[in-house]
Short mmCIF file of C-alpha atoms in Angstrom, two decimals:
data_model
loop_
_atom_site.label_atom_id
_atom_site.label_comp_id
_atom_site.label_asym_id
_atom_site.label_seq_id
_atom_site.Cartn_x
_atom_site.Cartn_y
_atom_site.Cartn_z
CA MET A 1 73.73 38.20 -62.79
CA VAL A 2 71.12 36.05 -63.90
CA LEU A 3 73.23 33.07 -63.11
CA ASN A 4 73.87 34.14 -59.61
CA MET A 5 69.80 34.54 -59.07
CA GLN A 6 69.04 30.91 -60.27
CA PRO A 7 70.51 29.37 -57.00
CA LYS A 8 68.33 31.91 -54.74
CA TRP A 9 65.39 30.86 -57.05
CA GLN A 10 65.86 27.11 -56.45
CA TRP A 11 66.30 27.47 -52.87
CA ALA A 12 62.89 29.73 -52.63
CA GLY A 13 61.18 26.74 -55.12
CA LEU A 14 62.39 24.65 -52.42
CA LEU A 15 61.46 25.79 -49.67
CA LEU A 16 57.47 26.96 -51.15
CA ALA A 17 57.65 22.93 -51.81
CA ALA A 18 58.61 21.78 -48.38
CA LEU A 19 55.99 24.13 -46.93
CA LEU A 20 53.41 22.76 -49.37
CA CYS A 21 54.16 19.11 -48.34
CA CYS A 22 54.42 19.92 -44.68
CA SER A 23 50.84 21.79 -44.95
CA GLY A 24 49.66 18.87 -46.66
CA CYS A 25 51.06 16.28 -43.95
CA GLN A 26 48.18 17.95 -41.67
CA SER A 27 45.49 16.44 -43.41
CA LEU A 28 46.89 12.95 -43.53
CA LEU A 29 46.58 12.97 -39.24
CA PRO A 30 43.60 10.73 -38.51
CA LYS A 31 40.42 12.72 -37.73
CA ALA A 32 38.01 11.81 -35.00
CA GLN A 33 35.18 10.26 -36.40
CA GLY A 34 31.68 10.62 -34.54
CA LEU A 35 32.52 13.96 -33.38
CA ALA A 36 30.81 16.68 -35.54
CA THR A 37 26.97 16.55 -35.22
CA THR A 38 24.53 18.39 -37.42
CA THR A 39 21.99 18.26 -34.64
CA TRP A 40 23.99 20.42 -31.88
CA THR A 41 22.17 22.16 -29.76
CA ALA A 42 22.46 25.40 -27.79
CA GLN A 43 21.84 24.84 -24.05
CA ASP A 44 23.35 25.67 -20.54
CA TYR A 45 25.63 22.86 -19.17
CA GLN A 46 28.42 22.73 -16.46
CA ARG A 47 30.69 19.76 -15.37
CA GLN A 48 33.66 19.37 -13.35
CA ASP A 49 36.24 16.35 -13.33
CA GLN A 50 39.48 15.28 -12.50
CA LEU A 51 41.28 13.26 -15.30
CA GLU A 52 43.82 10.86 -15.70
CA VAL A 53 45.21 10.23 -19.03
CA GLN A 54 47.89 7.49 -20.38
CA TRP A 55 48.86 8.09 -23.66
CA ASN A 56 52.31 6.98 -25.35
CA LYS A 57 54.94 7.46 -22.64
CA HIS A 58 52.81 10.46 -20.88
CA SER A 59 50.88 10.56 -17.74
CA PHE A 60 48.40 13.20 -17.21
CA SER A 61 46.53 14.41 -14.30
CA PHE A 62 44.39 17.54 -14.06
CA LEU A 63 40.95 18.99 -13.38
CA LEU A 64 38.61 19.34 -16.55
CA TYR A 65 35.89 22.19 -16.23
CA GLN A 66 33.29 22.23 -19.30
CA GLN A 67 30.94 24.76 -19.61
CA GLN A 68 28.40 25.32 -22.53
CA GLN A 69 26.82 28.57 -22.93
CA GLY A 70 24.67 28.66 -26.17
CA GLN A 71 26.34 26.49 -28.85
CA LYS A 72 29.76 26.88 -27.88
CA LEU A 73 31.29 24.28 -25.30
CA ASP A 74 34.28 25.76 -23.59
CA MET A 75 36.88 22.99 -21.86
CA LEU A 76 39.59 24.09 -19.82
CA ALA A 77 42.21 22.06 -18.02
CA LEU A 78 43.99 22.99 -14.77
CA SER A 79 47.05 21.04 -13.24
CA LEU A 80 46.04 19.74 -9.92
CA THR A 81 48.35 22.70 -8.70
CA GLY A 82 46.41 25.24 -10.84
CA GLN A 83 48.63 25.78 -13.75
CA GLN A 84 46.46 25.97 -16.90
CA LEU A 85 47.19 23.35 -19.25
CA PHE A 86 45.04 23.79 -22.15
CA LYS A 87 41.89 25.59 -23.39
CA LEU A 88 39.70 24.92 -26.38
CA SER A 89 36.09 24.58 -27.64
CA PHE A 90 33.84 22.87 -29.52
CA ASP A 91 31.23 24.16 -31.87
CA GLY A 92 29.11 21.09 -32.51
CA ARG A 93 31.60 20.97 -35.76
CA LYS A 94 35.07 21.25 -34.74
CA VAL A 95 37.69 21.35 -31.60
CA HIS A 96 39.29 24.70 -31.27
CA ILE A 97 42.57 24.71 -29.51
CA GLU A 98 42.97 28.28 -28.05
CA GLN A 99 45.93 27.32 -25.87
CA ARG A 100 47.92 23.97 -24.50
CA ILE A 101 51.19 23.56 -23.05
CA GLU A 102 54.57 22.11 -24.80
CA PRO A 103 53.81 18.79 -23.33
CA MET A 104 50.43 18.40 -24.63
CA LYS A 105 51.44 19.55 -28.23
CA LEU A 106 50.86 16.19 -29.86
CA LEU A 107 48.02 15.07 -27.55
CA PRO A 108 44.98 14.19 -30.15
CA PHE A 109 42.68 16.43 -28.83
CA GLU A 110 40.04 15.92 -31.26
CA PHE A 111 39.64 12.13 -29.94
CA VAL A 112 40.10 13.25 -26.48
CA VAL A 113 37.09 15.72 -26.68
CA ARG A 114 35.10 13.13 -28.93
CA ASP A 115 35.79 10.80 -25.97
CA ILE A 116 34.92 12.79 -23.01
CA LEU A 117 31.33 14.03 -24.75
CA TYR A 118 30.51 10.46 -25.17
CA ALA A 119 31.41 9.51 -21.57
CA THR A 120 30.18 12.86 -19.86
CA TYR A 121 28.02 14.64 -22.05
CA PRO A 122 24.11 14.09 -21.58
CA ASN A 123 23.13 12.43 -24.85
CA PHE A 124 26.06 12.89 -27.09
CA ALA A 125 25.87 9.86 -28.63
CA GLN A 126 22.22 10.14 -29.89
CA LEU A 127 23.41 13.48 -31.48
CA GLN A 128 25.29 11.33 -33.92
CA PRO A 129 24.62 10.04 -37.69
CA GLN A 130 23.56 6.36 -38.48
CA ASN A 131 27.48 5.40 -38.88
CA VAL A 132 27.44 5.52 -34.84
CA GLN A 133 26.78 2.30 -33.08
CA ILE A 134 26.90 1.61 -29.25
CA LYS A 135 26.67 -1.42 -27.72
CA ASN A 136 26.01 -1.71 -23.80
CA VAL A 137 26.51 -4.90 -21.85
CA ALA A 138 26.56 -4.47 -18.33
CA GLN A 139 28.11 -1.31 -17.26
CA THR A 140 30.21 -1.13 -20.66
CA GLN A 141 29.52 0.81 -23.53
CA SER A 142 31.32 -0.42 -26.77
CA ILE A 143 31.57 2.56 -29.48
CA PHE A 144 31.53 1.72 -33.10
CA ILE A 145 32.27 4.24 -36.06
CA ASN A 146 31.60 2.69 -39.39
CA GLN A 147 31.32 -0.99 -38.12
CA LYS A 148 34.77 -0.47 -36.57
CA HIS A 149 34.75 -0.80 -32.82
CA VAL A 150 36.72 2.71 -31.62
CA LEU A 151 35.90 3.56 -27.73
CA ASN A 152 35.15 0.92 -24.73
CA ILE A 153 33.35 3.26 -21.78
CA LEU A 154 32.94 1.42 -18.44
CA HIS A 155 30.87 3.30 -15.91
CA GLN A 156 31.16 2.59 -12.19
CA ASP A 157 29.85 4.84 -9.52
CA ALA A 158 31.63 7.98 -9.95
CA VAL A 159 34.26 6.97 -12.16
CA ILE A 160 33.96 6.42 -15.83
CA GLU A 161 37.03 4.71 -17.45
CA LEU A 162 37.63 5.27 -21.23
CA ASP A 163 39.87 2.75 -23.65
CA ASN A 164 40.46 4.56 -26.98
CA LEU A 165 41.30 1.58 -29.29
CA GLN A 166 42.70 3.76 -32.18
CA VAL A 167 45.05 6.49 -30.84
CA PRO A 168 45.41 4.47 -28.51
CA TYR A 169 45.26 5.82 -24.75
CA GLN A 170 43.13 5.27 -21.51
CA MET A 171 41.79 7.84 -19.59
CA VAL A 172 39.93 7.56 -15.96
CA ILE A 173 37.39 10.30 -15.38
CA SER A 174 36.28 10.92 -11.63
CA ALA A 175 33.19 13.04 -11.13
CA MET A 176 33.46 16.04 -9.13
CA ASN A 177 29.85 16.75 -7.96
CA ASP A 178 28.38 19.79 -5.93
CA THR A 179 31.68 22.02 -6.75
CA LEU A 180 30.10 23.84 -9.16
CA GLU A 181 27.22 26.68 -9.34
CA THR A 182 23.99 25.01 -11.83
CA THR A 183 23.71 27.68 -14.32
CA GLU A 184 19.65 28.60 -14.97
#
């Protein structure tokens, strides 16, 4: 009987080792530096945009709703036909993904949220530690984190173009003004 049990224990050991290795792989994925901030404040904030994202061989077009009440900033993305694509929140330290569709499973949401915040959130860059530097030339902001150039943001009228140099991906944000009521 001991001989019959040994292969089962070996398989269990191999399975456990594989699970530990896979969980360790998650920590090897790149983290979006310049996202977490210790000076995140509670406020009321709303914004609605149309986004075009080009990443790898994928292209996404969606409406993005941002709403902050207190310290929690919620982001909800809907397709142009109204299908919910993803729902996430940001608490000033971490992105919490609540839901996303299968084609967006591998989209690097920490980077997407960070870049959207740099481009659209009021004074987000000023909330960052000293390792973040912003260089402004004409309508373009170049974001450097730990002296490495990671992001370009081009502001043109009601359109913002993002070029993430780390992941990489491109994003166009078109503001949709006067479509949300202001919160007071």
